[in-house]
N, CA and C of each residue as an Amber inpcrd file, in Angstrom:
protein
   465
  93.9120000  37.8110000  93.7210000  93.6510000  38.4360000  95.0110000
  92.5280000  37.6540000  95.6950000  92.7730000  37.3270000  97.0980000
  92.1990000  36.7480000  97.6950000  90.4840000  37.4110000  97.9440000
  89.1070000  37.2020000  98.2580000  88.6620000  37.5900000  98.9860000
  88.6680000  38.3450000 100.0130000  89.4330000  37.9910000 101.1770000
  90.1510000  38.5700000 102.1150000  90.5380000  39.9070000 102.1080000
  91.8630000  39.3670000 101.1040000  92.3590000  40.7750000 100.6690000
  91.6630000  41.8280000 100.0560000  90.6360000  41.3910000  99.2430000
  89.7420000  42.2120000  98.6010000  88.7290000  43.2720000  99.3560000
  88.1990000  42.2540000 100.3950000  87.2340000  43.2550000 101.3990000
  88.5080000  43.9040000 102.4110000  89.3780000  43.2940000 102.8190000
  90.1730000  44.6380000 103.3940000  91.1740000  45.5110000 102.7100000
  91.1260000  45.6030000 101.2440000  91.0500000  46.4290000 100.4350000
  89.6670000  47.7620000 100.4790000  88.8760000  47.3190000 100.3480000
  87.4760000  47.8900000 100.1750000  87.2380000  48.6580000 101.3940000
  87.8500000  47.7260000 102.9040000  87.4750000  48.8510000 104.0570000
  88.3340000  49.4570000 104.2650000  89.7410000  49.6610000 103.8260000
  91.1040000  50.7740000 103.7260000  90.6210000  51.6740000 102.7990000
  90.0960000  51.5770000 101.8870000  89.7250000  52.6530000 100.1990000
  88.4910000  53.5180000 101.4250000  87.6880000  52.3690000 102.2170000
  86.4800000  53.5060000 102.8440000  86.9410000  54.1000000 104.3370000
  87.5880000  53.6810000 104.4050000  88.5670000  54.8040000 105.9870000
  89.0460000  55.5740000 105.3020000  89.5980000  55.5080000 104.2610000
  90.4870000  56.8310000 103.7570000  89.8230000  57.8440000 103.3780000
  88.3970000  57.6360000 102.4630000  87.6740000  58.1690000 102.1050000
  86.6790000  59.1590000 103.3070000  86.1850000  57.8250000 104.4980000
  85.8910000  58.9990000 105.3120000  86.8310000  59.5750000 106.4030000
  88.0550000  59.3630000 106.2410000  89.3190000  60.0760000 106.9800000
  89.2150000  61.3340000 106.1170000  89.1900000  61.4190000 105.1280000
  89.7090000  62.8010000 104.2590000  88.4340000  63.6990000 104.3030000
  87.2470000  62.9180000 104.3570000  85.6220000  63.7070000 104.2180000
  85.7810000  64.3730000 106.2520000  86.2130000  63.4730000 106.6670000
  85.7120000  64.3430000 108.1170000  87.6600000  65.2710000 108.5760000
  88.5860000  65.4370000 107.8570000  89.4610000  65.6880000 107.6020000
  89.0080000  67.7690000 106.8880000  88.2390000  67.3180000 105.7060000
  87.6850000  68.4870000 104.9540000  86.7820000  69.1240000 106.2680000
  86.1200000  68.8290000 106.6280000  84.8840000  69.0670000 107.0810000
  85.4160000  69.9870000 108.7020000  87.3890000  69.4530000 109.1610000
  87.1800000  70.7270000 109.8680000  88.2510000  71.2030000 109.3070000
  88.4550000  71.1930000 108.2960000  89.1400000  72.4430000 108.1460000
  88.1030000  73.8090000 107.3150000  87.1800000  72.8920000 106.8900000
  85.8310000  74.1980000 106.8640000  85.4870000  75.0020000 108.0100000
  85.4640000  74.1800000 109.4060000  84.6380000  74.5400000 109.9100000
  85.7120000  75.2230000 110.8750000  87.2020000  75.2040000 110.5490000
  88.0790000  76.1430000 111.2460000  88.3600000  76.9930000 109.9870000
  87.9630000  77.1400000 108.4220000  87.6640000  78.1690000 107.7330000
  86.7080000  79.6170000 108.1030000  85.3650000  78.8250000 108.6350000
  84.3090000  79.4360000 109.0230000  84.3330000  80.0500000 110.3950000
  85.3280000  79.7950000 110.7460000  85.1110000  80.3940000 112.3950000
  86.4690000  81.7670000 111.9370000  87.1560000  81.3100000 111.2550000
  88.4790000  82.5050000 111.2720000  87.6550000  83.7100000 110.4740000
  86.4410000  83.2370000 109.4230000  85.6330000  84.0870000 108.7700000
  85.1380000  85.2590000 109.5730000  84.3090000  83.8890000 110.7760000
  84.0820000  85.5330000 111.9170000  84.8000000  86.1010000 112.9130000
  85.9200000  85.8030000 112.6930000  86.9640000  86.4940000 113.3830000
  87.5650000  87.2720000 112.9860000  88.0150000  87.2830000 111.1920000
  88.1240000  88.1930000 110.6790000  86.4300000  89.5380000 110.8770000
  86.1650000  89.7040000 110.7980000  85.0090000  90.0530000 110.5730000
  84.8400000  91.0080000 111.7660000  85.1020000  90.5270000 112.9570000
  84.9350000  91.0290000 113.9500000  86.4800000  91.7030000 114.4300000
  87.0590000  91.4040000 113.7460000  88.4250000  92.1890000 114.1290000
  88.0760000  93.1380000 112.9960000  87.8310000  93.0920000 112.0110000
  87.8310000  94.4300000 110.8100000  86.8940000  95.6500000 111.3810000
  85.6910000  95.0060000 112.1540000  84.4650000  95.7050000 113.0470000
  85.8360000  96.6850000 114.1670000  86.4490000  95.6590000 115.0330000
  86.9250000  96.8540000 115.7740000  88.1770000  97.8110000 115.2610000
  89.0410000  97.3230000 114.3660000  90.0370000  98.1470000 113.5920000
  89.3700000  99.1750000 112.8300000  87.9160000  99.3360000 112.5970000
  87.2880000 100.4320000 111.7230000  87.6500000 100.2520000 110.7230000
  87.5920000  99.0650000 109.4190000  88.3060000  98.6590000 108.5760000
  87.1060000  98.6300000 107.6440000  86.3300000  99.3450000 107.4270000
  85.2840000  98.7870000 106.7960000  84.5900000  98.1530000 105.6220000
  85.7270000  98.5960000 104.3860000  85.9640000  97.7340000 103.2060000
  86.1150000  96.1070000 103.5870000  87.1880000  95.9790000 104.4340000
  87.3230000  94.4930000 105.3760000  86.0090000  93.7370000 106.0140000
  85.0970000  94.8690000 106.7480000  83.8050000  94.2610000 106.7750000
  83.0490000  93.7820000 105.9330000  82.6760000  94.4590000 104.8400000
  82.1790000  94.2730000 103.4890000  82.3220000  93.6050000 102.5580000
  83.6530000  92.8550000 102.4970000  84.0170000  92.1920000 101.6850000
  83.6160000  90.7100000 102.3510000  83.5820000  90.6550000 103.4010000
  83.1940000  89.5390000 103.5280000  82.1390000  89.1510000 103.8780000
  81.0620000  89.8110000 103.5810000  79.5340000  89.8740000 103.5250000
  78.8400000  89.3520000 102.1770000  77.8290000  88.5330000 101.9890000
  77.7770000  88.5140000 100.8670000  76.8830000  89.4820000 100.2110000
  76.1540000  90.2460000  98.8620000  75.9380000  91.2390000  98.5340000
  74.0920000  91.0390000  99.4590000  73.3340000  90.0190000  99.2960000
  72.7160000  90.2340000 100.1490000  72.2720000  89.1830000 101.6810000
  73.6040000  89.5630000 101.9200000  73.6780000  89.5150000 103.4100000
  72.3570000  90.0740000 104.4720000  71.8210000  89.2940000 105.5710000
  70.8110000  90.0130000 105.7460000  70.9670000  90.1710000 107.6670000
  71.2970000  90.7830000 107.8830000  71.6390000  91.6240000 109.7000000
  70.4920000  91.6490000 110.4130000  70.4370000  90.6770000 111.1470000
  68.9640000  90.9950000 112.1940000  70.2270000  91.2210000 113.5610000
  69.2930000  92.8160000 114.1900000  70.3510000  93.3500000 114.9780000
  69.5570000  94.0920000 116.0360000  69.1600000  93.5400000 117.4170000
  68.1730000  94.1300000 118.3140000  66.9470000  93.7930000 117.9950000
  65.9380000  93.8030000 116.7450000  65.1220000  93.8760000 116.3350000
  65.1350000  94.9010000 115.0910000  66.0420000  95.2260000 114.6570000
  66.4880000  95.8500000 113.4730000  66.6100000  94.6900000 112.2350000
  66.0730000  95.0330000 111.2430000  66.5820000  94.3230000 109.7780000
  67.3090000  94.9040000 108.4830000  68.5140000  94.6360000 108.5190000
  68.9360000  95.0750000 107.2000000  69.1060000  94.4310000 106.1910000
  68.4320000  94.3220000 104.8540000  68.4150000  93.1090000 104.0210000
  69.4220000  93.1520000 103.0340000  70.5350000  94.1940000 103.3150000
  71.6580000  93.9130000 102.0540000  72.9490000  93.9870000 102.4820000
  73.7500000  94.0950000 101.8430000  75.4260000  94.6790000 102.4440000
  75.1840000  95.9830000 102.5350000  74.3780000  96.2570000 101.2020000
  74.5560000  98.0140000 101.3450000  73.5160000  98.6370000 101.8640000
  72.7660000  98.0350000 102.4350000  71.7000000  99.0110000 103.3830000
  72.4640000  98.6570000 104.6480000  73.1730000  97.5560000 105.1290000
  74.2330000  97.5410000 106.2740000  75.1300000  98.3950000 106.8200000
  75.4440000  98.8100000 105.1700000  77.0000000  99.8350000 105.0500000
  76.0140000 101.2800000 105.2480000  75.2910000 101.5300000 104.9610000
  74.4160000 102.9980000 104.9980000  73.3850000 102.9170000 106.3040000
  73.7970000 101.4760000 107.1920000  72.8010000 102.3050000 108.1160000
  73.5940000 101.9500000 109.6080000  73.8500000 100.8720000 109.8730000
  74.5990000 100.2780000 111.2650000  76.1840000  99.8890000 111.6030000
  76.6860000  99.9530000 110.0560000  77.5760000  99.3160000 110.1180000
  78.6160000 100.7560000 111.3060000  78.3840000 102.0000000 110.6400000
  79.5080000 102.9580000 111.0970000  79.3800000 102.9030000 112.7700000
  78.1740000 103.0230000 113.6460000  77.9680000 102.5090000 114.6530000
  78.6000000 101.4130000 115.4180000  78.0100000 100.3970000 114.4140000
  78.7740000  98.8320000 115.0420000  80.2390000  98.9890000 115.0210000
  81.0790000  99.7000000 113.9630000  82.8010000  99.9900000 114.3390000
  83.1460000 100.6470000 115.3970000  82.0850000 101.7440000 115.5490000
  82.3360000 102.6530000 116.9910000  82.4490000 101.5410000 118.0600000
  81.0800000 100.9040000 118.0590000  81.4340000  99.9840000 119.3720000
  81.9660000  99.0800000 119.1440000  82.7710000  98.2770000 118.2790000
  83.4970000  96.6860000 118.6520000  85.2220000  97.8300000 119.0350000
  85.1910000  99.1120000 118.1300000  85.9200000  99.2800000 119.1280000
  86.4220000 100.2000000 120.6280000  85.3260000 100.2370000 120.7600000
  85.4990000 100.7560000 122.0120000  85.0670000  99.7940000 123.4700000
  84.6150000  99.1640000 123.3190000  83.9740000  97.8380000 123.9450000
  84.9190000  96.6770000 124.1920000  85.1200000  96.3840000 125.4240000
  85.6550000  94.8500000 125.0860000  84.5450000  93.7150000 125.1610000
  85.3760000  92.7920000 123.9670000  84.5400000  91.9630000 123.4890000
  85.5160000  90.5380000 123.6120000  84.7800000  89.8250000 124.4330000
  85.1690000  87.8220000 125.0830000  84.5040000  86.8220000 124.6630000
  85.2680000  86.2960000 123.9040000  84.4210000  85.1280000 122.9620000
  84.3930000  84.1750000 124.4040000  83.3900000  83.9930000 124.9690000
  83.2250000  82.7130000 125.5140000  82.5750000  81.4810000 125.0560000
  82.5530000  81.4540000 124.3720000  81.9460000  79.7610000 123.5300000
  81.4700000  80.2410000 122.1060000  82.2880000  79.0680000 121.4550000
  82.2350000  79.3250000 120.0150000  81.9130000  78.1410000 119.4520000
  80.4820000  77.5650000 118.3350000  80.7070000  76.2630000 117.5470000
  80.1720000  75.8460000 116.1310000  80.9660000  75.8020000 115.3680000
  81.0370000  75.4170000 113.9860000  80.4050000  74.7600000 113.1060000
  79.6180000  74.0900000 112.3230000  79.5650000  73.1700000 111.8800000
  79.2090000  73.1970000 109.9790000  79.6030000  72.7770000 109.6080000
  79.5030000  72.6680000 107.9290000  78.8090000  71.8040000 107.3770000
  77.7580000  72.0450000 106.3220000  76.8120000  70.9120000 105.5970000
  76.8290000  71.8020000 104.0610000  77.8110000  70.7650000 103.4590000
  78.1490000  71.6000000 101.9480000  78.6600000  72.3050000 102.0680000
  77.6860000  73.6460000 101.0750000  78.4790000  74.7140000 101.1210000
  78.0070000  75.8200000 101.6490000  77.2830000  75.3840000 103.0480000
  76.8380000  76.2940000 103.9050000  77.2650000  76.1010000 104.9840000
  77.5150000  77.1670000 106.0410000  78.3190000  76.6310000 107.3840000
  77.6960000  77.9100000 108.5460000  77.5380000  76.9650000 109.2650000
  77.0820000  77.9870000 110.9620000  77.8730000  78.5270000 111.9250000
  77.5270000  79.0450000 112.3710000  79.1180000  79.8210000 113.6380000
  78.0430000  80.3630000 114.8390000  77.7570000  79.9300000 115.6670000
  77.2800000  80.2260000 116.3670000  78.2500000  80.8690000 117.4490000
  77.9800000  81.9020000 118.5070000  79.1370000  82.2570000 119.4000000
  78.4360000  82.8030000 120.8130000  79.0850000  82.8080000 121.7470000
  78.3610000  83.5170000 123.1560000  79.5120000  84.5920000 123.3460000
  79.1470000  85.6020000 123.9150000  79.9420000  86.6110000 124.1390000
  79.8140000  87.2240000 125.6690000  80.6690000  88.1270000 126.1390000
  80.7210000  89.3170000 127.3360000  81.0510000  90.1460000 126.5020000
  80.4610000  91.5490000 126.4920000  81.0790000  93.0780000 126.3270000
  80.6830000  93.6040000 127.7430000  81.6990000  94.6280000 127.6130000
  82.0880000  95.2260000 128.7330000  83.1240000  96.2550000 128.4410000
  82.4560000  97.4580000 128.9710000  83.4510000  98.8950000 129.0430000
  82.3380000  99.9500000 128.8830000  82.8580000 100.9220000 128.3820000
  81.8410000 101.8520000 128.1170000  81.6390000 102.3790000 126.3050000
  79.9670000 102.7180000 126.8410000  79.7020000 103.1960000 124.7380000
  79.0340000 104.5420000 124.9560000  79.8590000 105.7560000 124.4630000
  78.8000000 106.6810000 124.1200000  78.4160000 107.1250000 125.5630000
  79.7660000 107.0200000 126.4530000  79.2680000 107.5230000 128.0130000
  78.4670000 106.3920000 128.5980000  78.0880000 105.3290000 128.4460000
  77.1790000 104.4450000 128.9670000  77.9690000 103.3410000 129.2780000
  77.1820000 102.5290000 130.4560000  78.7770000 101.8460000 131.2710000
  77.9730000 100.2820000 130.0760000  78.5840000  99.7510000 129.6280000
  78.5490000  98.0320000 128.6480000  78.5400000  96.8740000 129.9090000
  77.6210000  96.1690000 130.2890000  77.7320000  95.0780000 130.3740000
  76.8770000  94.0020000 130.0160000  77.1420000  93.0590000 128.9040000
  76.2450000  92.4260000 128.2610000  76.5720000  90.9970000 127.9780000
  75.6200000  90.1900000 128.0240000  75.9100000  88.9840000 127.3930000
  74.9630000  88.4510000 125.8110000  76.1790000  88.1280000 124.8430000
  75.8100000  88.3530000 123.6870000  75.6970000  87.0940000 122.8170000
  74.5430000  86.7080000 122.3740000  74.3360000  85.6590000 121.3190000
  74.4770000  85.8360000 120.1900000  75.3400000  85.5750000 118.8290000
  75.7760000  85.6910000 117.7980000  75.1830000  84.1320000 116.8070000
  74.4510000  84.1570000 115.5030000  74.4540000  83.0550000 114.8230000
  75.2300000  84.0140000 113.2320000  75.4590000  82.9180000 112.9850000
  76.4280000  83.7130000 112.0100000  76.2090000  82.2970000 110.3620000
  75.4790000  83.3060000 109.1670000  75.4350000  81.6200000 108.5610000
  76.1110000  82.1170000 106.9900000  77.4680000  81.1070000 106.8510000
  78.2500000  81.6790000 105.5540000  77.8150000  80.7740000 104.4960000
  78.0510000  80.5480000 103.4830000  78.1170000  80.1160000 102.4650000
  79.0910000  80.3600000 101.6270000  79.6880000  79.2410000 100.9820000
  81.2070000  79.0620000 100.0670000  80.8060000  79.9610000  98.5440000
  81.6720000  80.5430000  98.7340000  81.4980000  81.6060000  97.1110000
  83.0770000  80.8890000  96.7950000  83.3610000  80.1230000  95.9030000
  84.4020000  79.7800000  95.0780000  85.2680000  79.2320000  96.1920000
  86.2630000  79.9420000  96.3170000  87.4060000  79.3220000  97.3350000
  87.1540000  79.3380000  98.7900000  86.3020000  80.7580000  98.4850000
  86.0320000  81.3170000 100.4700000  84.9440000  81.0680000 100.6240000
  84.4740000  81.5120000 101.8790000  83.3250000  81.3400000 102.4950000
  82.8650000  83.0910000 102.7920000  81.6660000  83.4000000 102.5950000
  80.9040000  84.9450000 102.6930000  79.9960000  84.7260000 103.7170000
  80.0560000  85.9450000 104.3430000  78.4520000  85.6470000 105.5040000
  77.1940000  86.0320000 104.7920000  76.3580000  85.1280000 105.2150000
  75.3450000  85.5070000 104.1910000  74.2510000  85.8060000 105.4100000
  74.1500000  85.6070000 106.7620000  73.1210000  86.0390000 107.8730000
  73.7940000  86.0630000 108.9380000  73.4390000  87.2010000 109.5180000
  73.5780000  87.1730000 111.2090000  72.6420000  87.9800000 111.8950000
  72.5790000  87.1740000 112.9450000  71.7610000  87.8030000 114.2540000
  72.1280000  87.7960000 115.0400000  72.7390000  88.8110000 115.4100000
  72.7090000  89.3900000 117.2440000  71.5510000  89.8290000 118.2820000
  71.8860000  88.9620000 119.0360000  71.0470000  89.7640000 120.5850000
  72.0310000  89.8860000 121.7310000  71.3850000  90.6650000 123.0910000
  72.2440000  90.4920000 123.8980000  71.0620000  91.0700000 125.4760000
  71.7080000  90.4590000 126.2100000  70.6710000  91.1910000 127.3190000
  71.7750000  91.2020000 128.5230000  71.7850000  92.0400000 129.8290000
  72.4170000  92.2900000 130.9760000  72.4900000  90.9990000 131.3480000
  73.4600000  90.5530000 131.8940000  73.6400000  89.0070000 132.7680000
  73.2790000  89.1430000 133.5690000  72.3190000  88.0050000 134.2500000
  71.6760000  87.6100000 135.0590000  72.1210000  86.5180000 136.3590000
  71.4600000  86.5380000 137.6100000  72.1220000  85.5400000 138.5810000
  71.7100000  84.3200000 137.8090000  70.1920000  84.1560000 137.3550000
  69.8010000  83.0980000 137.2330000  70.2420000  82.5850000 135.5940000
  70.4750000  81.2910000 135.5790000  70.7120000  80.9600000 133.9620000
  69.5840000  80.6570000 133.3390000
């Protein structure tokens, strides 16, 4: 084998290699986004085993200025609430973005709700960070923080 052939051997073996590494990397990071989509569809179906399961055990909810530091102080304090409103609320993913390093992955998201909660008219614009980590095959949320404030003229 020529030289030649040898180094363009060597740069086919390393395209393939990082073809398949940035290949993995979104199908993580379209793993991690269906994570919080599941998640947020189980929130408005009132599914709440479905919520839970994909939390990891200490999952930690920063929510308004609220902290919940487990799944199960989640499940015993906000969670029955938060089902009331994802479903009664409409909720518009307007910008969603991904990214994976190992076996940790981010989901950041912007939102509109809008309708009414509890007699009160909803209009909000909502910041979501969302941070999972790979437990075996899947991916678990292991943090999120929500905020949200009334939309504004000014950006």
């Amino acid at each position: 084998m020529s030289a030649v052939s040898r180094v363009l051997s060597a740069v086919l073996a390393a395209l393939l290699l990082v073809s398949t590494a940035v290949q993995a990397q979104g199908e993580d990071e379209a793993a991690i986004k269906s994570v919080v989509a599941d998640f947020h569809r189980a929130l408005a179906e009132g599914y709440r085993d479905g919520v839970l399961k994909l939390l990891m055990p200490n999952a930690v909810i920063f929510e308004t200025g609220y902290v919940e530091a487990s799944r199960e102080q989640y499940a015993a304090g906000h969670l029955g609430a938060d089902m009331l409103y994802a479903a009664t609320v409409q909720r518009e993913v307007v910008h969603r973005e991904a990214v994976v390093s190992g076996d940790l992955g981010l989901v950041i998201t912007q939102t509109r709700n809008t309708g009414e909660f509890q007699g009160e008219p909803v209009n909000l614009t909502n910041t979501e960070t969302m941070v999972l980590r790979r437990s075996g095959e899947s991916w678990k949320i292991l943090h999120i923080h929500w905020s949200g404030h009334e939309p504004s003229a000014a950006p």
